[in-house]
Amino acid sequence: MDLITLVEQIGEAPTAALFGLLTGVVFGASAQRSRFCLRAATVEFARGKMQGSVAVWLLTFSTALVWVQGAQLLGLMESSSARMMAVPGSWSGAIIGGLIFGVGMVLARGCSGRLLVLAATGNLRSVVSGLIFAVVAQMSLSGSLSPLRNQLASIWVTSDGLNIDLLAATRLPDHSGLLFGIGVATLALILARRNKIGAARLVFASGVGFAVALGWVLTYALSLIAFDPVQVESATFTGPSANTLMFFLERESVLQFDIGLVPGVFVGAFVAAALAGELKFQAFDDAPTMRKAMVGAALMGFGGMLAGGCAIGAGVTGGSIFVGTAWLALFSMWIGAMATDWLVDQRGAPQTT
């Protein structure tokens, strides 16, 4: 069945949601098996280590770069069509929101994507934190926190009504993004070999990056044939978490890519954990841990919406098409997370996800 036939049979909105579901399943299963986590990578780096979490993050990031940039060279997608590239970006939002998100990510012991994956395995801490994250994200999008978000985002914005394409701005050749991705992948594989990471974990780490490319290619293909405008997008969890929450609360909500993505991640992670025998109910360790996680989740909800994306949305998805503010947000998340680990966690025992 080709794409046009599929759209004619089920409609454009359900097709977008189906693509989101497919992207989410691949992402969720791969993230669960690879233990992909930006928080874990930043903590390792902050403590002077370049071990498994750093290697996995770099491999995921580089795989997304290679697949997405390769798809562009083959004409399977155009980054200029992506919504995050076709609208103004906020430099101030990327800096402030990225720092806030990084702080929250360490306090909550996982970024928003990681919390969703852990929630699917029975981690009740992640369920509570994820719900708080979604509520605060919605408040920041169109609720009581939106005026503050808009005020901070408007301090410093990109010019000409568009975001910045770093490759175009630096006048690098079209294939430079692909070469950069290959270079980062080489570094990741060197670190993986040094830390004796198994092939299976590396394959699944690559699967997370592939899921990002899959979302870009599928939504771009749909946008070419759809009668109504379709957003060209891929995996991110700040906006989709808020949209999915409101989908189940408002009768007027409609299907879209976001609505399939979040349940898809949950299903993929649940199935992967079940097959591996890793389903297990887990609660908060104690009251201080609960308070830190709740505060961290709230900070991520606001910070992610202000930054224009979460650790996945800005850090991998936006980074894979060289969105200027996405790269700045990712850098700010690393700084915020490392500073929080230095100030809060390094006085105690190292935490694990």
Short mmCIF file of N, CA, C and O in Angstrom, two decimals, residues 206-278:
data_model
loop_
_atom_site.label_atom_id
_atom_site.label_comp_id
_atom_site.label_asym_id
_atom_site.label_seq_id
_atom_site.Cartn_x
_atom_site.Cartn_y
_atom_site.Cartn_z
N SER A 206 21.69 3.14 18.26
CA SER A 206 21.51 3.63 16.89
C SER A 206 20.04 3.68 16.51
O SER A 206 19.61 4.54 15.73
N GLY A 207 19.25 2.76 17.07
CA GLY A 207 17.82 2.74 16.79
C GLY A 207 17.11 3.99 17.26
O GLY A 207 16.15 4.44 16.63
N VAL A 208 17.56 4.58 18.38
CA VAL A 208 16.97 5.83 18.84
C VAL A 208 17.20 6.93 17.82
O VAL A 208 16.29 7.69 17.48
N GLY A 209 18.43 7.02 17.30
CA GLY A 209 18.71 8.01 16.27
C GLY A 209 17.95 7.75 14.99
O GLY A 209 17.48 8.69 14.33
N PHE A 210 17.80 6.47 14.64
CA PHE A 210 17.03 6.12 13.45
C PHE A 210 15.57 6.54 13.60
O PHE A 210 14.94 6.99 12.63
N ALA A 211 15.02 6.42 14.81
CA ALA A 211 13.62 6.82 15.04
C ALA A 211 13.43 8.31 14.74
O ALA A 211 12.39 8.71 14.20
N VAL A 212 14.41 9.12 15.11
CA VAL A 212 14.34 10.55 14.82
C VAL A 212 14.28 10.79 13.32
O VAL A 212 13.45 11.57 12.82
N ALA A 213 15.15 10.11 12.58
CA ALA A 213 15.14 10.24 11.12
C ALA A 213 13.83 9.73 10.53
O ALA A 213 13.29 10.31 9.59
N LEU A 214 13.32 8.65 11.08
CA LEU A 214 12.07 8.08 10.59
C LEU A 214 10.93 9.09 10.70
O LEU A 214 10.13 9.25 9.77
N GLY A 215 10.85 9.76 11.84
CA GLY A 215 9.81 10.77 12.01
C GLY A 215 9.92 11.89 11.00
O GLY A 215 8.92 12.33 10.42
N TRP A 216 11.14 12.38 10.78
CA TRP A 216 11.34 13.45 9.80
C TRP A 216 10.90 13.02 8.40
O TRP A 216 10.17 13.75 7.71
N VAL A 217 11.33 11.85 7.97
CA VAL A 217 11.04 11.40 6.61
C VAL A 217 9.55 11.14 6.41
O VAL A 217 8.97 11.52 5.39
N LEU A 218 8.92 10.50 7.40
CA LEU A 218 7.49 10.18 7.27
C LEU A 218 6.63 11.45 7.22
O LEU A 218 5.72 11.56 6.39
N THR A 219 6.88 12.39 8.12
CA THR A 219 6.06 13.60 8.13
C THR A 219 6.32 14.47 6.90
O THR A 219 5.40 15.13 6.39
N TYR A 220 7.55 14.45 6.41
CA TYR A 220 7.85 15.21 5.18
C TYR A 220 7.11 14.60 3.99
O TYR A 220 6.51 15.32 3.18
N ALA A 221 7.13 13.28 3.90
CA ALA A 221 6.42 12.61 2.80
C ALA A 221 4.93 12.90 2.86
O ALA A 221 4.29 13.14 1.83
N LEU A 222 4.37 12.91 4.07
CA LEU A 222 2.94 13.21 4.22
C LEU A 222 2.64 14.65 3.83
O LEU A 222 1.60 14.94 3.22
N SER A 223 3.54 15.57 4.17
CA SER A 223 3.31 16.98 3.85
C SER A 223 3.26 17.24 2.35
O SER A 223 2.62 18.19 1.89
N LEU A 224 3.90 16.38 1.56
CA LEU A 224 3.93 16.57 0.11
C LEU A 224 2.62 16.22 -0.56
O LEU A 224 2.32 16.72 -1.66
N ILE A 225 1.82 15.36 0.07
CA ILE A 225 0.59 14.91 -0.57
C ILE A 225 -0.67 15.35 0.17
O ILE A 225 -1.78 15.22 -0.36
N ALA A 226 -0.50 15.88 1.38
CA ALA A 226 -1.67 16.24 2.19
C ALA A 226 -2.35 17.49 1.64
O ALA A 226 -1.69 18.41 1.13
N PHE A 227 -3.67 17.52 1.73
CA PHE A 227 -4.44 18.68 1.30
C PHE A 227 -4.30 19.80 2.32
O PHE A 227 -4.09 20.97 1.96
N ASP A 228 -4.43 19.47 3.60
CA ASP A 228 -4.25 20.45 4.66
C ASP A 228 -2.78 20.49 5.07
O ASP A 228 -2.05 19.50 4.94
N PRO A 229 -2.31 21.63 5.59
CA PRO A 229 -0.90 21.74 6.01
C PRO A 229 -0.56 20.69 7.07
O PRO A 229 -1.31 20.46 8.01
N VAL A 230 0.58 20.06 6.92
CA VAL A 230 1.08 19.05 7.86
C VAL A 230 2.43 19.51 8.38
O VAL A 230 3.30 19.88 7.60
N GLN A 231 2.59 19.50 9.68
CA GLN A 231 3.86 19.89 10.25
C GLN A 231 4.92 18.82 9.98
O GLN A 231 4.68 17.64 10.20
N VAL A 232 6.07 19.24 9.50
CA VAL A 232 7.20 18.33 9.33
C VAL A 232 7.94 18.32 10.66
O VAL A 232 8.53 19.33 11.06
N GLU A 233 7.92 17.21 11.35
CA GLU A 233 8.43 17.14 12.72
C GLU A 233 8.93 15.73 13.02
O GLU A 233 8.81 14.82 12.20
N SER A 234 9.48 15.57 14.19
CA SER A 234 9.94 14.25 14.61
C SER A 234 9.87 14.18 16.13
O SER A 234 9.15 14.97 16.76
N ALA A 235 10.64 13.28 16.72
CA ALA A 235 10.51 12.99 18.15
C ALA A 235 10.88 14.18 19.02
O ALA A 235 11.95 14.76 18.88
N THR A 236 9.99 14.55 19.90
CA THR A 236 10.20 15.53 20.95
C THR A 236 9.11 15.29 21.98
O THR A 236 8.08 14.69 21.66
N PHE A 237 9.31 15.75 23.21
CA PHE A 237 8.36 15.34 24.25
C PHE A 237 7.76 16.48 25.07
O PHE A 237 6.89 16.23 25.89
N THR A 238 8.19 17.70 24.86
CA THR A 238 7.60 18.79 25.63
C THR A 238 6.20 19.10 25.10
O THR A 238 5.21 18.94 25.80
N GLY A 239 6.13 19.56 23.86
CA GLY A 239 4.83 19.83 23.26
C GLY A 239 3.94 18.60 23.15
O GLY A 239 2.76 18.65 23.52
N PRO A 240 4.46 17.47 22.66
CA PRO A 240 3.63 16.27 22.56
C PRO A 240 3.06 15.78 23.89
O PRO A 240 1.93 15.30 23.94
N SER A 241 3.82 15.90 24.97
CA SER A 241 3.29 15.49 26.27
C SER A 241 2.11 16.35 26.66
O SER A 241 1.08 15.85 27.14
N ALA A 242 2.23 17.68 26.44
CA ALA A 242 1.12 18.58 26.74
C ALA A 242 -0.06 18.31 25.82
O ALA A 242 -1.22 18.25 26.26
N ASN A 243 0.20 18.11 24.53
CA ASN A 243 -0.87 17.86 23.57
C ASN A 243 -1.58 16.54 23.84
O ASN A 243 -2.80 16.43 23.69
N THR A 244 -0.82 15.52 24.21
CA THR A 244 -1.43 14.22 24.50
C THR A 244 -2.30 14.30 25.73
O THR A 244 -3.39 13.72 25.79
N LEU A 245 -1.82 15.03 26.74
CA LEU A 245 -2.63 15.22 27.95
C LEU A 245 -3.95 15.89 27.60
O LEU A 245 -5.03 15.45 28.04
N MET A 246 -3.90 16.97 26.81
CA MET A 246 -5.13 17.69 26.46
C MET A 246 -6.01 16.89 25.51
O MET A 246 -7.24 17.07 25.50
N PHE A 247 -5.42 15.98 24.73
CA PHE A 247 -6.22 15.15 23.83
C PHE A 247 -7.22 14.30 24.61
O PHE A 247 -8.36 14.08 24.17
N PHE A 248 -6.79 13.84 25.78
CA PHE A 248 -7.66 13.00 26.60
C PHE A 248 -8.55 13.80 27.54
O PHE A 248 -9.42 13.25 28.20
N LEU A 249 -8.32 15.13 27.57
CA LEU A 249 -9.13 15.98 28.45
C LEU A 249 -10.14 16.83 27.68
O LEU A 249 -11.13 17.27 28.26
N GLU A 250 -9.90 17.08 26.40
CA GLU A 250 -10.78 17.92 25.60
C GLU A 250 -11.44 17.12 24.48
O GLU A 250 -10.75 16.40 23.75
N ARG A 251 -12.72 17.25 24.32
CA ARG A 251 -13.44 16.50 23.29
C ARG A 251 -13.15 17.02 21.90
O ARG A 251 -13.29 16.29 20.92
N GLU A 252 -12.70 18.29 21.79
CA GLU A 252 -12.47 18.88 20.48
C GLU A 252 -11.08 18.55 19.91
O GLU A 252 -10.75 18.94 18.80
N SER A 253 -10.25 17.85 20.67
CA SER A 253 -8.89 17.56 20.22
C SER A 253 -8.91 16.66 18.99
O SER A 253 -9.80 15.82 18.82
N VAL A 254 -7.90 16.83 18.13
CA VAL A 254 -7.82 16.04 16.90
C VAL A 254 -6.53 15.24 16.89
O VAL A 254 -5.56 15.55 17.59
N LEU A 255 -6.54 14.20 16.08
CA LEU A 255 -5.35 13.37 15.95
C LEU A 255 -4.24 14.12 15.22
O LEU A 255 -4.51 14.92 14.33
N GLN A 256 -3.02 13.87 15.62
CA GLN A 256 -1.85 14.42 14.95
C GLN A 256 -0.65 13.55 15.31
O GLN A 256 -0.76 12.59 16.06
N PHE A 257 0.50 13.89 14.75
CA PHE A 257 1.71 13.12 14.99
C PHE A 257 2.00 12.97 16.48
O PHE A 257 2.35 11.89 16.96
N ASP A 258 1.87 14.08 17.22
CA ASP A 258 2.15 14.06 18.66
C ASP A 258 1.33 13.02 19.40
O ASP A 258 1.84 12.37 20.33
N ILE A 259 0.06 12.90 19.02
CA ILE A 259 -0.85 12.02 19.76
C ILE A 259 -0.47 10.56 19.58
O ILE A 259 -0.75 9.73 20.44
N GLY A 260 0.16 10.22 18.48
CA GLY A 260 0.64 8.86 18.31
C GLY A 260 2.00 8.64 18.92
O GLY A 260 2.32 7.53 19.37
N LEU A 261 2.83 9.69 18.97
CA LEU A 261 4.21 9.55 19.42
C LEU A 261 4.31 9.09 20.88
O LEU A 261 5.01 8.11 21.18
N VAL A 262 3.66 9.79 21.78
CA VAL A 262 3.80 9.49 23.21
C VAL A 262 3.30 8.09 23.55
O VAL A 262 4.01 7.32 24.20
N PRO A 263 2.09 7.69 23.13
CA PRO A 263 1.68 6.30 23.38
C PRO A 263 2.59 5.29 22.71
O PRO A 263 2.83 4.19 23.25
N GLY A 264 3.12 5.64 21.54
CA GLY A 264 4.03 4.74 20.84
C GLY A 264 5.29 4.46 21.63
O GLY A 264 5.76 3.32 21.72
N VAL A 265 5.87 5.51 22.22
CA VAL A 265 7.06 5.33 23.06
C VAL A 265 6.73 4.43 24.24
O VAL A 265 7.51 3.53 24.59
N PHE A 266 5.59 4.66 24.86
CA PHE A 266 5.19 3.85 26.01
C PHE A 266 5.04 2.39 25.62
O PHE A 266 5.55 1.49 26.31
N VAL A 267 4.36 2.13 24.52
CA VAL A 267 4.15 0.75 24.06
C VAL A 267 5.48 0.09 23.71
O VAL A 267 5.75 -1.05 24.10
N GLY A 268 6.32 0.80 22.96
CA GLY A 268 7.61 0.23 22.57
C GLY A 268 8.47 -0.10 23.76
O GLY A 268 9.09 -1.19 23.83
N ALA A 269 8.54 0.80 24.74
CA ALA A 269 9.36 0.56 25.93
C ALA A 269 8.77 -0.57 26.78
O ALA A 269 9.51 -1.40 27.33
N PHE A 270 7.44 -0.62 26.88
CA PHE A 270 6.79 -1.67 27.66
C PHE A 270 7.06 -3.05 27.07
O PHE A 270 7.43 -3.99 27.79
N VAL A 271 6.89 -3.18 25.77
CA VAL A 271 7.12 -4.47 25.12
C VAL A 271 8.58 -4.88 25.25
O VAL A 271 8.89 -6.05 25.56
N ALA A 272 9.50 -3.94 25.04
CA ALA A 272 10.92 -4.26 25.15
C ALA A 272 11.28 -4.70 26.55
O ALA A 272 12.03 -5.67 26.74
N ALA A 273 10.75 -4.00 27.56
CA ALA A 273 11.03 -4.37 28.94
C ALA A 273 10.41 -5.71 29.30
O ALA A 273 11.01 -6.53 30.02
N ALA A 274 9.20 -5.97 28.79
CA ALA A 274 8.53 -7.25 29.07
C ALA A 274 9.30 -8.41 28.48
O ALA A 274 9.50 -9.45 29.13
N LEU A 275 9.76 -8.26 27.26
CA LEU A 275 10.52 -9.33 26.61
C LEU A 275 11.84 -9.58 27.31
O LEU A 275 12.35 -10.71 27.32
N ALA A 276 12.40 -8.54 27.93
CA ALA A 276 13.68 -8.69 28.62
C ALA A 276 13.50 -9.05 30.09
O ALA A 276 14.48 -9.21 30.81
N GLY A 277 12.25 -9.18 30.54
CA GLY A 277 11.99 -9.49 31.94
C GLY A 277 12.35 -8.35 32.88
O GLY A 277 12.77 -8.59 34.02
N GLU A 278 12.17 -7.11 32.44
CA GLU A 278 12.59 -5.96 33.24
C GLU A 278 11.41 -5.11 33.72
O GLU A 278 11.61 -3.96 34.15
#
